[in-house]
CSV table of C-alpha atoms in Angstrom, one decimal:
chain,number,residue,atom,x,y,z
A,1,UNK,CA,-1.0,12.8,-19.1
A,2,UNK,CA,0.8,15.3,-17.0
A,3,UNK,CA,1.9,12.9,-14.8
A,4,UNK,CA,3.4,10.7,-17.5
A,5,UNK,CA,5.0,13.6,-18.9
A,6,UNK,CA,6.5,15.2,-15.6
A,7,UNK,CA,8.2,11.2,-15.5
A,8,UNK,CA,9.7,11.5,-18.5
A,9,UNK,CA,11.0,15.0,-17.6
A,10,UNK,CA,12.3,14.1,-14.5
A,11,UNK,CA,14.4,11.0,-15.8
A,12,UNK,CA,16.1,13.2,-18.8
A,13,UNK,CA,16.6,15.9,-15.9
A,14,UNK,CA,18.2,12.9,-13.8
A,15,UNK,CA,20.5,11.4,-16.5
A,16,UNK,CA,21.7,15.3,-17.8
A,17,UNK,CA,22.5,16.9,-14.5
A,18,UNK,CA,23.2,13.3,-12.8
A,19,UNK,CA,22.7,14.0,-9.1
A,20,UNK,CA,24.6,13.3,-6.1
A,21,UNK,CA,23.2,12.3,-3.1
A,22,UNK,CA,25.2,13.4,0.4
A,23,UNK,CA,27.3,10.5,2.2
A,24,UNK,CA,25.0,11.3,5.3
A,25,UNK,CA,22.0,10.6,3.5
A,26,UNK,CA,22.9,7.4,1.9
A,27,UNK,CA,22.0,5.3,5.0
A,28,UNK,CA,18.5,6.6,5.0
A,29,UNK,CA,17.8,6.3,0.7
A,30,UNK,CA,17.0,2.8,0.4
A,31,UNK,CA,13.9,2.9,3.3
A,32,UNK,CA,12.6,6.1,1.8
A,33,UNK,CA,12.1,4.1,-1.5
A,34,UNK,CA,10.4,1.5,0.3
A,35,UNK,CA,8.4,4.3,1.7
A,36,UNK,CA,7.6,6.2,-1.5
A,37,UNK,CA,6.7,2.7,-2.8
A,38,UNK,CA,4.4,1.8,-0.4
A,39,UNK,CA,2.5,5.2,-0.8
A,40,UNK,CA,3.1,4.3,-4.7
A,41,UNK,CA,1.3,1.1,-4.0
A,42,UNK,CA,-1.4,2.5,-2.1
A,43,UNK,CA,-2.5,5.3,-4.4
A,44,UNK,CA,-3.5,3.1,-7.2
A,45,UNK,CA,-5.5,0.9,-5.0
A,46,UNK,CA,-7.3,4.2,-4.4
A,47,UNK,CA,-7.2,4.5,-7.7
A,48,UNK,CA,-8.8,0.9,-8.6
A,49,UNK,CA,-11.1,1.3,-6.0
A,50,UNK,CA,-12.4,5.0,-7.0
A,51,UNK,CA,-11.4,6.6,-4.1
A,52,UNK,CA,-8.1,8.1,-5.0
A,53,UNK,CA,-7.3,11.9,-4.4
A,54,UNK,CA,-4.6,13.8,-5.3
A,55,UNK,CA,-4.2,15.4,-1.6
A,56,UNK,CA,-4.4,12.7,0.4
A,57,UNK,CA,-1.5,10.8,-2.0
A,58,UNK,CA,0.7,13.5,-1.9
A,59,UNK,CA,0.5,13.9,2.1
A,60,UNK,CA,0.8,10.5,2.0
A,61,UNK,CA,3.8,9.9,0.2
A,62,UNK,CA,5.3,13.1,1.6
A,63,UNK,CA,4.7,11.5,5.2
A,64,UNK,CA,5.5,7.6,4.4
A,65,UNK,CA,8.9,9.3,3.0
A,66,UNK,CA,10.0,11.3,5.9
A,67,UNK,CA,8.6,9.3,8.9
A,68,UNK,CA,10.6,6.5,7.8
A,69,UNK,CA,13.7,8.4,7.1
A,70,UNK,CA,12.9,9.7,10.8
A,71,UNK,CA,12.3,6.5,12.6
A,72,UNK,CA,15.7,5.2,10.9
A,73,UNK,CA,17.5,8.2,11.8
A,74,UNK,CA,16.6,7.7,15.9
A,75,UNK,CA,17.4,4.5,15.4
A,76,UNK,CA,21.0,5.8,14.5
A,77,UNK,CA,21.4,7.9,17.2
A,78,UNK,CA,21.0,5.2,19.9
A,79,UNK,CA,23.0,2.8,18.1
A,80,UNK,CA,19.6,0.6,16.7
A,81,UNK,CA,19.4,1.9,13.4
A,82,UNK,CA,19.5,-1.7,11.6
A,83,UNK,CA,17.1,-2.9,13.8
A,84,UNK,CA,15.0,0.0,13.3
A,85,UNK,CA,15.8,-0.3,9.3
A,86,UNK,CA,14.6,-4.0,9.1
A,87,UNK,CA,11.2,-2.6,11.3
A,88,UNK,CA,11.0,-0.4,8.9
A,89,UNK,CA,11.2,-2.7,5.8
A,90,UNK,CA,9.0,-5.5,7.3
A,91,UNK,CA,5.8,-3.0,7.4
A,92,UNK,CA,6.0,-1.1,4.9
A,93,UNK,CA,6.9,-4.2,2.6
A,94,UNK,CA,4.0,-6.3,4.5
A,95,UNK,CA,1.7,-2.8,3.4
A,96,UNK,CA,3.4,-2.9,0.2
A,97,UNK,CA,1.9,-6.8,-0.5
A,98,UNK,CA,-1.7,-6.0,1.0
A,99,UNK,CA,-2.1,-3.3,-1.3
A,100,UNK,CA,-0.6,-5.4,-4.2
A,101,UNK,CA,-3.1,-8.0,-3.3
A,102,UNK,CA,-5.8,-5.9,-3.2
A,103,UNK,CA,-4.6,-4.6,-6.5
A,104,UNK,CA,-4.3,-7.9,-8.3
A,105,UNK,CA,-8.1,-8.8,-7.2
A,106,UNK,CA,-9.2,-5.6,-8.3
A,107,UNK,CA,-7.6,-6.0,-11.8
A,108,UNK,CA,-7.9,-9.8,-12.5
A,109,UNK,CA,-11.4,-10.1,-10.0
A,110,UNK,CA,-9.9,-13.4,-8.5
């Protein structure tokens, strides 16, 4: 319930105060979704298979977010950061559909 309620909290706190994100982070936003997704994704197969924790997500997500903004910004600074960016979305979107498959036969038992 707390989560659900911190949600809701933090989308009326991102429609009021409508936040801007720096030009020099703009690059980087899209692949830390991806990441955040993919730790989204794996914490509720954790969850479905009873093995979630609250610790290991939040290191998780933390980690996923900023090692991908990290391997996109080298990529930048020797002139490979597309390449690096498409890396970057082919494994964590091939993680993303393992764990969405593990979800589905988890939920529907198929």
């Amino acid at each position: 319930m707390l989560a659900v309620i911190g949600l809701v909290v933090g989308i009326i706190l991102g429609l009021v105060l409508d936040p801007t994100l720096p030009a020099a982070l703009q690059p980087y936003l899209p692949i830390m979704i991806v990441a955040a997704l993919d730790a989204l994704f794996g914490a509720l197969r954790a969850y479905l298979s009873h093995t979630f924790s609250d610790r290991v997500f939040i290191v998780s997500f933390i980690s996923n977010v900023a090692i991908a903004g990290l391997i996109v910004w080298v990529g930048d600074q020797i002139g490979v950061g597309s390449q690096l960016s498409t890396a970057v979305v082919v494994v964590l979107g091939i993680r993303i559909f393992t764990n969405a498959a593990a979800i589905r036969r988890a939920v529907f038992h198929a």
